[in-house]
Amino acid sequence: MSITPLMPVYPRCDVRPVRGEHCHLISEDGRRFLDFASGIAVNALGHSHEGLIGAIQRQAATLMHVSNLYGSPQGEHLAKRLVDLTFADTVFFTNSGAEAVECAIKTARAYHQSAGSDRYEIITFNNAFHGRTLATISASSQEKMHKGFLPLLPGFRYVEFNDLEAAKAAIGPQTAGFLVEPIQGEGGIRIADETFLQGLRALCDEHDLMLILDEVQSGVGRSGTFYAYEQYGITPDILATAKGIGGGFPLGACLATEKAARGMVAGAHGSTYGGNPLAMAAAEAVLDVIADEAFLAAVRAKGERLRSRLEQFLGNYPELFELVRGRGLFIGLKMKVEPRSFVAHMRDNHGLLTVSAGENVVRIVPPLVIDDSHIDEFMDKLSAAAASYQPEGAA
Ligand code: PLP
């Protein structure tokens, strides 16, 4: 038998982390890495955060799991907190981002179908990433994720990101809404234009459509505000969140207005684990830190410092780097060469973890709790990596 016990769907590298210390990871063989990947924008409080650990330990010793057939003081408390912090009136908890997006799609369909309409089609945008379930790969235009899993789920139509006219032209009698990332993460830290998101909001109002935002990656402080939509002067009808909200504990949520959730009645949806007390305790500890204007202002300030350091640095290597873009600590360094081997070089030879993304981008998504010493360490490692890098194919 040649297949590995762990199903080989990830091209895993040689780094095998066994311990986390604040913004660093330590591997099985004792190597130490600066973690500016954060489990792909998950470990918002870094590793080994005392508040988060304490909350999980206390809750694990008190009550880990009960069925959603019973009342949930823990879920009610966290949902109320999210409602108070956002546009939403109601929350469904999930265990991952893809499930949060699935719930968002179902909520949008049920909005129409509970009122007697048969609208079901969701318009999505090129290079989007919404997860790996059948519905969420169907919602993405990326063919590499479809391969081997056909047929796709019907009911999705793709148009160009940031093209409002194309979005408008795609609306038809079956359209239920739009699903869009305000900042595309896997797509390469591509930021939605203000006129684009505001235009989608206006189209939704005009045609009675649902505006669904996928803030699985951009949310929970990553972009410098609690959710990125706050920077656009609009609110969605439905929003999917995950990753940072659990700080490393698996948790997602679908947030909706009362109007948007009109079809989500008793029996309409469910999850065995969604909203279990352990996940709720983790998220409460995360929100204790992040849902704070001073903390978010610090994320914006750190993001600006990091971006301006990167901008100054780019000019030293015009053959390697093209530009820097992003919001808060959600930053993309666009390269002129394929970024994967540079990401591997930083990791293997300079102890620096980042993640590649679409459009030749190196994604820089550190824990939100970094301080200036981590920015200095990052710039030192990045500079050393650029100085010693031989792009593949170069002599
Ligand atoms: N949506 C976006 C924007 C994401 O970035 C991701 C994961 O990277 C997902 C959805 C899927 O989340 P999960 O991997 O937790 O299912």
Tab-separated table of C-alpha atoms and ligand atoms in Angstrom:
chain	number	residue	atom	x	y	z
A	1	MET	CA	0.000	0.000	0.000
A	2	SER	CA	1.475	3.350	-0.975
A	3	ILE	CA	-1.202	5.747	0.308
A	4	THR	CA	-0.360	7.509	3.566
A	5	PRO	CA	-2.649	7.107	6.593
A	6	LEU	CA	-3.260	10.879	6.441
A	7	MET	CA	-5.124	11.302	3.127
A	8	PRO	CA	-2.590	12.965	0.836
A	9	VAL	CA	-4.704	15.931	-0.300
A	10	TYR	CA	-2.237	18.537	1.005
A	11	PRO	CA	1.226	19.057	-0.480
A	12	ARG	CA	2.738	19.284	3.024
A	13	CYS	CA	6.215	20.717	3.576
A	14	ASP	CA	8.909	19.450	5.964
A	15	VAL	CA	8.074	21.830	8.804
A	16	ARG	CA	6.260	19.844	11.501
A	17	PRO	CA	5.148	22.238	14.251
A	18	VAL	CA	4.694	20.783	17.717
A	19	ARG	CA	4.589	23.903	19.917
A	20	GLY	CA	3.547	27.546	19.653
A	21	GLU	CA	4.977	30.446	21.637
A	22	HIS	CA	3.157	33.756	21.080
A	23	CYS	CA	4.087	34.678	17.452
A	24	HIS	CA	6.536	31.810	16.906
A	25	LEU	CA	6.191	28.114	16.081
A	26	ILE	CA	8.663	25.406	17.097
A	27	SER	CA	8.982	22.311	14.918
A	28	GLU	CA	9.546	18.676	15.860
A	29	ASP	CA	13.242	19.022	14.989
A	30	GLY	CA	13.641	22.113	17.225
A	31	ARG	CA	13.619	24.827	14.535
A	32	ARG	CA	11.939	28.128	15.459
A	33	PHE	CA	9.795	30.087	12.969
A	34	LEU	CA	8.284	33.559	12.994
A	35	ASP	CA	4.651	32.820	12.198
A	36	PHE	CA	3.264	35.439	9.788
A	37	ALA	CA	0.849	32.840	8.369
A	38	SER	CA	-1.172	32.267	11.574
A	39	GLY	CA	-2.659	28.960	10.441
A	40	ILE	CA	-3.916	30.905	7.385
A	41	ALA	CA	-5.322	33.938	9.179
A	42	VAL	CA	-6.669	31.967	12.143
A	43	ASN	CA	-4.444	32.450	15.210
A	44	ALA	CA	-5.473	36.065	15.740
A	45	LEU	CA	-4.198	36.031	19.344
A	46	GLY	CA	-1.053	34.138	18.394
A	47	HIS	CA	-0.174	30.847	20.035
A	48	SER	CA	-0.293	30.192	23.777
A	49	HIS	CA	-2.547	33.151	24.620
A	50	GLU	CA	-3.314	32.845	28.319
A	51	GLY	CA	-6.856	34.239	28.130
A	52	LEU	CA	-7.820	31.851	25.333
A	53	ILE	CA	-6.187	28.822	26.944
A	54	GLY	CA	-7.764	29.585	30.312
A	55	ALA	CA	-11.227	29.981	28.803
A	56	ILE	CA	-10.976	26.662	26.943
A	57	GLN	CA	-9.560	24.836	29.994
A	58	ARG	CA	-12.260	26.154	32.324
A	59	GLN	CA	-15.065	25.343	29.872
A	60	ALA	CA	-13.637	21.886	29.094
A	61	ALA	CA	-13.712	21.095	32.804
A	62	THR	CA	-17.275	22.435	33.159
A	63	LEU	CA	-19.210	21.330	30.063
A	64	MET	CA	-17.770	20.489	26.670
A	65	HIS	CA	-20.706	19.546	24.512
A	66	VAL	CA	-24.480	19.278	24.632
A	67	SER	CA	-27.031	18.868	21.868
A	68	ASN	CA	-28.663	21.829	20.174
A	69	LEU	CA	-31.930	20.257	21.343
A	70	TYR	CA	-31.315	22.020	24.670
A	71	GLY	CA	-31.207	25.686	25.576
A	72	SER	CA	-27.806	27.323	25.126
A	73	PRO	CA	-26.881	30.075	27.569
A	74	GLN	CA	-23.363	30.030	26.068
A	75	GLY	CA	-24.613	30.375	22.474
A	76	GLU	CA	-27.169	33.031	23.381
A	77	HIS	CA	-24.508	35.122	25.082
A	78	LEU	CA	-22.049	35.002	22.181
A	79	ALA	CA	-24.778	35.532	19.577
A	80	LYS	CA	-26.004	38.615	21.460
A	81	ARG	CA	-22.469	39.948	21.543
A	82	LEU	CA	-22.082	39.497	17.761
A	83	VAL	CA	-25.496	41.060	17.162
A	84	ASP	CA	-24.484	44.075	19.258
A	85	LEU	CA	-21.189	44.416	17.370
A	86	THR	CA	-22.591	44.144	13.835
A	87	PHE	CA	-25.461	44.689	11.378
A	88	ALA	CA	-26.945	41.300	12.318
A	89	ASP	CA	-30.062	40.388	14.303
A	90	THR	CA	-29.436	36.645	14.495
A	91	VAL	CA	-26.573	34.118	14.314
A	92	PHE	CA	-26.161	30.428	13.381
A	93	PHE	CA	-22.933	28.819	14.657
A	94	THR	CA	-20.959	26.356	12.542
A	95	ASN	CA	-17.583	24.598	12.858
A	96	SER	CA	-15.825	26.018	9.796
A	97	GLY	CA	-15.857	28.700	7.154
A	98	ALA	CA	-17.304	26.534	4.404
A	99	GLU	CA	-20.230	25.565	6.634
A	100	ALA	CA	-20.808	29.246	7.440
A	101	VAL	CA	-20.950	30.000	3.687
A	102	GLU	CA	-23.268	26.996	3.128
A	103	CYS	CA	-25.599	28.385	5.792
A	104	ALA	CA	-25.411	31.825	4.141
A	105	ILE	CA	-26.384	30.341	0.745
A	106	LYS	CA	-29.266	28.397	2.314
A	107	THR	CA	-30.421	31.513	4.176
A	108	ALA	CA	-30.495	33.494	0.899
A	109	ARG	CA	-32.421	30.774	-0.945
A	110	ALA	CA	-34.839	30.377	1.968
A	111	TYR	CA	-35.403	34.152	2.057
A	112	HIS	CA	-36.957	33.901	-1.405
A	113	GLN	CA	-38.432	30.424	-1.306
A	114	SER	CA	-40.179	30.925	2.055
A	115	ALA	CA	-42.059	33.790	0.380
A	116	GLY	CA	-43.189	31.645	-2.535
A	117	SER	CA	-40.515	32.659	-5.048
A	118	ASP	CA	-38.312	30.011	-6.673
A	119	ARG	CA	-35.174	32.167	-6.909
A	120	TYR	CA	-32.023	30.270	-6.134
A	121	GLU	CA	-29.129	31.562	-8.212
A	122	ILE	CA	-26.217	33.268	-6.475
A	123	ILE	CA	-23.885	35.504	-8.463
A	124	THR	CA	-20.250	35.094	-7.358
A	125	PHE	CA	-16.943	36.569	-8.543
A	126	ASN	CA	-13.894	35.310	-10.411
A	127	ASN	CA	-10.987	34.089	-8.268
A	128	ALA	CA	-13.195	33.862	-5.197
A	129	PHE	CA	-12.639	31.174	-2.588
A	130	HIS	CA	-15.524	30.091	-0.393
A	131	GLY	CA	-14.464	26.649	0.890
A	132	ARG	CA	-14.214	23.015	-0.209
A	133	THR	CA	-17.716	21.577	0.168
A	134	LEU	CA	-19.661	20.844	-3.004
A	135	ALA	CA	-21.728	24.024	-2.751
A	136	THR	CA	-18.745	26.213	-1.945
A	137	ILE	CA	-16.551	24.847	-4.762
A	138	SER	CA	-19.538	25.323	-7.065
A	139	ALA	CA	-19.661	28.948	-5.872
A	140	SER	CA	-16.078	29.467	-7.044
A	141	SER	CA	-15.028	29.950	-10.659
A	142	GLN	CA	-11.680	28.234	-10.015
A	143	GLU	CA	-11.625	25.130	-12.202
A	144	LYS	CA	-8.710	23.580	-10.332
A	145	MET	CA	-11.062	23.039	-7.378
A	146	HIS	CA	-13.761	21.446	-9.566
A	147	LYS	CA	-11.554	18.849	-11.202
A	148	GLY	CA	-12.608	15.318	-10.263
A	149	PHE	CA	-15.723	16.430	-8.381
A	150	LEU	CA	-18.222	17.029	-11.176
A	151	PRO	CA	-21.073	17.641	-11.522
A	152	LEU	CA	-21.116	20.920	-9.685
A	153	LEU	CA	-24.159	22.078	-7.796
A	154	PRO	CA	-26.325	24.222	-10.067
A	155	GLY	CA	-27.250	27.760	-9.083
A	156	PHE	CA	-24.042	29.795	-9.320
A	157	ARG	CA	-23.006	32.298	-11.935
A	158	TYR	CA	-19.547	33.877	-12.029
A	159	VAL	CA	-18.666	37.396	-13.104
A	160	GLU	CA	-15.522	39.524	-12.937
A	161	PHE	CA	-14.585	40.843	-9.471
A	162	ASN	CA	-14.924	44.635	-9.171
A	163	ASP	CA	-17.004	44.818	-12.381
A	164	LEU	CA	-20.302	46.331	-11.306
A	165	GLU	CA	-21.746	46.464	-14.824
A	166	ALA	CA	-21.099	42.728	-15.288
A	167	ALA	CA	-22.767	42.023	-11.944
A	168	LYS	CA	-25.782	44.061	-12.952
A	169	ALA	CA	-26.003	42.379	-16.351
A	170	ALA	CA	-25.910	38.921	-14.706
A	171	ILE	CA	-29.106	39.515	-12.700
A	172	GLY	CA	-31.968	37.385	-14.007
A	173	PRO	CA	-35.382	36.116	-12.874
A	174	GLN	CA	-33.753	33.300	-10.814
A	175	THR	CA	-31.190	35.492	-9.038
A	176	ALA	CA	-31.314	35.249	-5.250
A	177	GLY	CA	-28.289	37.387	-4.364
A	178	PHE	CA	-24.574	38.104	-4.565
A	179	LEU	CA	-21.838	36.318	-2.620
A	180	VAL	CA	-18.597	38.285	-2.397
A	181	GLU	CA	-15.425	38.635	-0.326
A	182	PRO	CA	-14.827	42.333	0.466
A	183	ILE	CA	-11.129	41.449	0.294
A	184	GLN	CA	-10.297	38.283	-1.645
A	185	GLY	CA	-7.841	36.272	0.463
A	186	GLU	CA	-6.899	33.163	-1.521
A	187	GLY	CA	-7.385	35.245	-4.681
A	188	GLY	CA	-4.388	37.408	-3.704
A	189	ILE	CA	-5.532	40.117	-1.234
A	190	ARG	CA	-7.645	41.798	-3.909
A	191	ILE	CA	-9.642	44.612	-2.373
A	192	ALA	CA	-13.188	45.335	-3.533
A	193	ASP	CA	-13.579	48.897	-4.808
A	194	GLU	CA	-15.828	51.088	-2.706
A	195	THR	CA	-18.073	51.831	-5.698
A	196	PHE	CA	-18.319	48.095	-6.439
A	197	LEU	CA	-19.543	47.008	-2.996
A	198	GLN	CA	-21.780	50.036	-2.659
A	199	GLY	CA	-23.132	49.312	-6.139
A	200	LEU	CA	-23.885	45.680	-5.214
A	201	ARG	CA	-25.736	46.930	-2.134
A	202	ALA	CA	-27.797	49.284	-4.308
A	203	LEU	CA	-28.576	46.494	-6.817
A	204	CYS	CA	-29.726	44.246	-3.959
A	205	ASP	CA	-32.015	46.978	-2.647
A	206	GLU	CA	-33.412	47.650	-6.100
A	207	HIS	CA	-34.054	43.999	-7.033
A	208	ASP	CA	-34.831	42.514	-3.580
A	209	LEU	CA	-31.644	40.399	-3.589
A	210	MET	CA	-29.495	39.205	-0.692
A	211	LEU	CA	-26.010	40.711	-0.300
A	212	ILE	CA	-23.915	37.925	1.262
A	213	LEU	CA	-20.403	38.847	2.392
A	214	ASP	CA	-17.819	36.128	2.902
A	215	GLU	CA	-15.660	37.556	5.691
A	216	VAL	CA	-14.237	34.193	6.715
A	217	GLN	CA	-10.715	35.498	6.110
A	218	SER	CA	-11.146	39.296	6.266
A	219	GLY	CA	-13.233	39.333	9.459
A	220	VAL	CA	-12.670	39.604	13.197
A	221	GLY	CA	-10.176	42.458	13.125
A	222	ARG	CA	-7.926	41.151	10.348
A	223	SER	CA	-8.624	44.147	8.053
A	224	GLY	CA	-8.329	46.698	10.889
A	225	THR	CA	-12.047	46.956	11.629
A	226	PHE	CA	-14.119	44.235	13.256
A	227	TYR	CA	-15.510	43.369	9.818
A	228	ALA	CA	-14.184	44.813	6.554
A	229	TYR	CA	-17.670	45.952	5.415
A	230	GLU	CA	-17.477	48.723	8.027
A	231	GLN	CA	-14.890	50.430	5.797
A	232	TYR	CA	-17.387	50.634	2.907
A	233	GLY	CA	-20.295	52.430	4.555
A	234	ILE	CA	-22.652	49.549	3.747
A	235	THR	CA	-24.121	46.589	5.596
A	236	PRO	CA	-24.800	43.115	4.161
A	237	ASP	CA	-27.950	41.049	4.628
A	238	ILE	CA	-25.968	37.919	5.470
A	239	LEU	CA	-22.318	37.399	6.460
A	240	ALA	CA	-20.142	34.305	6.853
A	241	THR	CA	-17.371	34.425	9.447
A	242	ALA	CA	-14.884	31.831	10.799
A	243	LYS	CA	-11.068	31.519	11.104
A	244	GLY	CA	-10.064	34.275	13.582
A	245	ILE	CA	-13.297	34.111	15.554
A	246	GLY	CA	-12.194	30.954	17.391
A	247	GLY	CA	-8.532	31.992	17.616
A	248	GLY	CA	-7.603	28.419	16.580
A	249	PHE	CA	-10.623	26.604	17.954
A	250	PRO	CA	-12.824	25.424	15.028
A	251	LEU	CA	-15.755	27.843	14.825
A	252	GLY	CA	-17.716	29.670	12.163
A	253	ALA	CA	-20.953	31.599	12.082
A	254	CYS	CA	-23.588	32.867	9.684
A	255	LEU	CA	-24.903	36.286	10.673
A	256	ALA	CA	-28.125	37.676	9.206
A	257	THR	CA	-30.671	40.429	9.562
A	258	GLU	CA	-34.120	39.458	10.789
A	259	LYS	CA	-35.513	40.058	7.289
A	260	ALA	CA	-32.848	37.925	5.578
A	261	ALA	CA	-33.394	35.067	8.048
A	262	ARG	CA	-37.137	34.888	7.517
A	263	GLY	CA	-36.864	31.391	6.012
A	264	MET	CA	-34.584	29.986	8.722
A	265	VAL	CA	-37.326	28.633	10.947
A	266	ALA	CA	-37.333	25.666	13.360
A	267	GLY	CA	-36.168	22.528	11.555
A	268	ALA	CA	-34.714	24.422	8.567
A	269	HIS	CA	-31.044	23.881	9.389
A	270	GLY	CA	-28.796	22.245	11.965
A	271	SER	CA	-25.398	21.060	13.142
A	272	THR	CA	-24.432	18.586	15.856
A	273	TYR	CA	-21.453	20.569	17.113
A	274	GLY	CA	-22.259	24.093	15.912
A	275	GLY	CA	-22.260	26.460	18.886
A	276	ASN	CA	-21.047	23.953	21.442
A	277	PRO	CA	-20.021	25.423	24.817
A	278	LEU	CA	-16.293	24.869	24.247
A	279	ALA	CA	-16.324	26.806	20.964
A	280	MET	CA	-18.405	29.557	22.564
A	281	ALA	CA	-15.887	29.934	25.397
A	282	ALA	CA	-13.017	30.226	22.917
A	283	ALA	CA	-14.808	32.917	20.901
A	284	GLU	CA	-15.733	34.891	24.027
A	285	ALA	CA	-12.027	35.017	24.928
A	286	VAL	CA	-11.142	36.138	21.388
A	287	LEU	CA	-13.783	38.881	21.432
A	288	ASP	CA	-12.608	40.036	24.883
A	289	VAL	CA	-9.399	41.096	23.127
A	290	ILE	CA	-10.407	42.000	19.573
A	291	ALA	CA	-13.822	43.639	19.936
A	292	ASP	CA	-12.220	46.744	21.333
A	293	GLU	CA	-11.740	49.994	19.409
A	294	ALA	CA	-8.262	50.613	20.875
A	295	PHE	CA	-7.126	47.112	19.844
A	296	LEU	CA	-8.521	47.579	16.313
A	297	ALA	CA	-6.858	51.012	16.029
A	298	ALA	CA	-3.575	49.315	16.975
A	299	VAL	CA	-4.118	46.684	14.240
A	300	ARG	CA	-4.569	49.509	11.708
A	301	ALA	CA	-1.445	51.308	12.956
A	302	LYS	CA	0.665	48.124	12.896
A	303	GLY	CA	-0.637	47.338	9.409
A	304	GLU	CA	0.321	50.805	8.171
A	305	ARG	CA	3.817	50.507	9.675
A	306	LEU	CA	4.329	47.080	8.130
A	307	ARG	CA	3.035	48.198	4.724
A	308	SER	CA	5.205	51.310	4.649
A	309	ARG	CA	8.299	49.267	5.636
A	310	LEU	CA	7.448	46.850	2.804
A	311	GLU	CA	6.958	49.677	0.325
A	312	GLN	CA	10.389	51.121	1.149
A	313	PHE	CA	11.940	47.671	0.847
A	314	LEU	CA	10.385	46.763	-2.552
A	315	GLY	CA	12.575	49.189	-4.474
A	316	ASN	CA	15.711	47.240	-3.464
A	317	TYR	CA	14.527	44.246	-5.507
A	318	PRO	CA	12.639	45.565	-8.547
A	319	GLU	CA	13.196	42.237	-10.305
A	320	LEU	CA	11.354	40.338	-7.537
A	321	PHE	CA	8.584	42.533	-6.141
A	322	GLU	CA	5.848	44.549	-7.796
A	323	LEU	CA	3.668	46.112	-5.100
A	324	VAL	CA	2.140	45.856	-1.643
A	325	ARG	CA	-1.597	45.969	-0.971
A	326	GLY	CA	-3.977	45.227	1.854
A	327	ARG	CA	-5.867	46.561	4.833
A	328	GLY	CA	-4.923	46.203	8.486
A	329	LEU	CA	-2.828	43.064	8.959
A	330	PHE	CA	-4.239	41.458	5.796
A	331	ILE	CA	-1.352	42.206	3.458
A	332	GLY	CA	-0.280	40.966	0.035
A	333	LEU	CA	3.204	41.315	-1.428
A	334	LYS	CA	2.816	40.891	-5.185
A	335	MET	CA	5.849	39.323	-6.824
A	336	LYS	CA	7.061	39.430	-10.409
A	337	VAL	CA	7.938	35.751	-10.143
A	338	GLU	CA	5.980	32.716	-8.994
A	339	PRO	CA	5.783	33.168	-5.187
A	340	ARG	CA	5.685	29.561	-3.946
A	341	SER	CA	9.398	28.918	-4.150
A	342	PHE	CA	10.144	32.247	-2.438
A	343	VAL	CA	7.688	31.364	0.356
A	344	ALA	CA	9.529	28.015	0.704
A	345	HIS	CA	12.913	29.781	0.710
A	346	MET	CA	11.802	32.166	3.498
A	347	ARG	CA	10.488	29.209	5.473
A	348	ASP	CA	13.326	26.727	5.001
A	349	ASN	CA	16.325	29.051	5.003
A	350	HIS	CA	15.215	32.032	7.090
A	351	GLY	CA	12.661	30.696	9.595
A	352	LEU	CA	9.794	32.847	8.304
A	353	LEU	CA	6.277	31.534	7.647
A	354	THR	CA	3.979	33.225	5.114
A	355	VAL	CA	1.435	31.814	2.612
A	356	SER	CA	1.214	32.155	-1.145
A	357	ALA	CA	-2.042	33.264	-2.788
A	358	GLY	CA	-3.395	33.964	-6.272
A	359	GLU	CA	-1.949	36.612	-8.631
A	360	ASN	CA	1.658	35.836	-7.543
A	361	VAL	CA	1.033	37.185	-4.063
A	362	VAL	CA	2.794	36.355	-0.787
A	363	ARG	CA	0.150	36.633	1.916
A	364	ILE	CA	1.304	38.279	5.144
A	365	VAL	CA	-1.238	37.527	7.874
A	366	PRO	CA	0.485	37.681	11.268
A	367	PRO	CA	-1.250	37.254	14.607
A	368	LEU	CA	-3.066	40.530	15.367
A	369	VAL	CA	-1.098	40.744	18.657
A	370	ILE	CA	2.329	41.330	17.030
A	371	ASP	CA	4.402	44.238	18.289
A	372	ASP	CA	7.164	46.306	16.683
A	373	SER	CA	9.796	43.696	17.546
A	374	HIS	CA	7.944	41.163	15.346
A	375	ILE	CA	7.735	43.666	12.482
A	376	ASP	CA	11.507	44.245	12.815
A	377	GLU	CA	12.179	40.499	12.891
A	378	PHE	CA	9.935	39.998	9.856
A	379	MET	CA	11.692	42.718	7.841
A	380	ASP	CA	15.133	41.341	8.789
A	381	LYS	CA	14.198	37.830	7.699
A	382	LEU	CA	12.484	39.022	4.517
A	383	SER	CA	15.516	41.177	3.566
A	384	ALA	CA	17.918	38.301	4.190
A	385	ALA	CA	15.685	35.961	2.165
A	386	ALA	CA	15.453	38.390	-0.779
A	387	ALA	CA	19.237	38.932	-0.735
A	388	SER	CA	19.944	35.196	-0.928
A	389	TYR	CA	17.135	34.216	-3.328
A	390	GLN	CA	17.816	32.709	-6.752
A	391	PRO	CA	14.497	32.550	-8.649
A	392	GLU	CA	13.930	29.194	-10.314
A	393	GLY	CA	15.349	29.192	-13.819
A	394	ALA	CA	17.813	32.006	-13.001
A	395	ALA	CA	21.487	31.248	-13.625
B	1	PLP	N1	-14.252	31.628	2.686
B	1	PLP	C1	-13.057	32.247	2.631
B	1	PLP	C2	-12.995	33.681	2.159
B	1	PLP	C3	-11.891	31.576	3.018
B	1	PLP	O1	-10.712	32.201	2.944
B	1	PLP	C4	-12.003	30.240	3.460
B	1	PLP	C5	-10.785	29.474	3.853
B	1	PLP	O2	-9.690	29.803	3.503
B	1	PLP	C6	-13.259	29.644	3.510
B	1	PLP	C7	-14.359	30.357	3.121
B	1	PLP	C8	-13.418	28.207	3.961
B	1	PLP	O3	-13.164	28.111	5.329
B	1	PLP	P1	-12.863	26.667	5.982
B	1	PLP	O4	-11.554	26.218	5.433
B	1	PLP	O5	-12.834	26.952	7.469
B	1	PLP	O6	-13.987	25.778	5.599
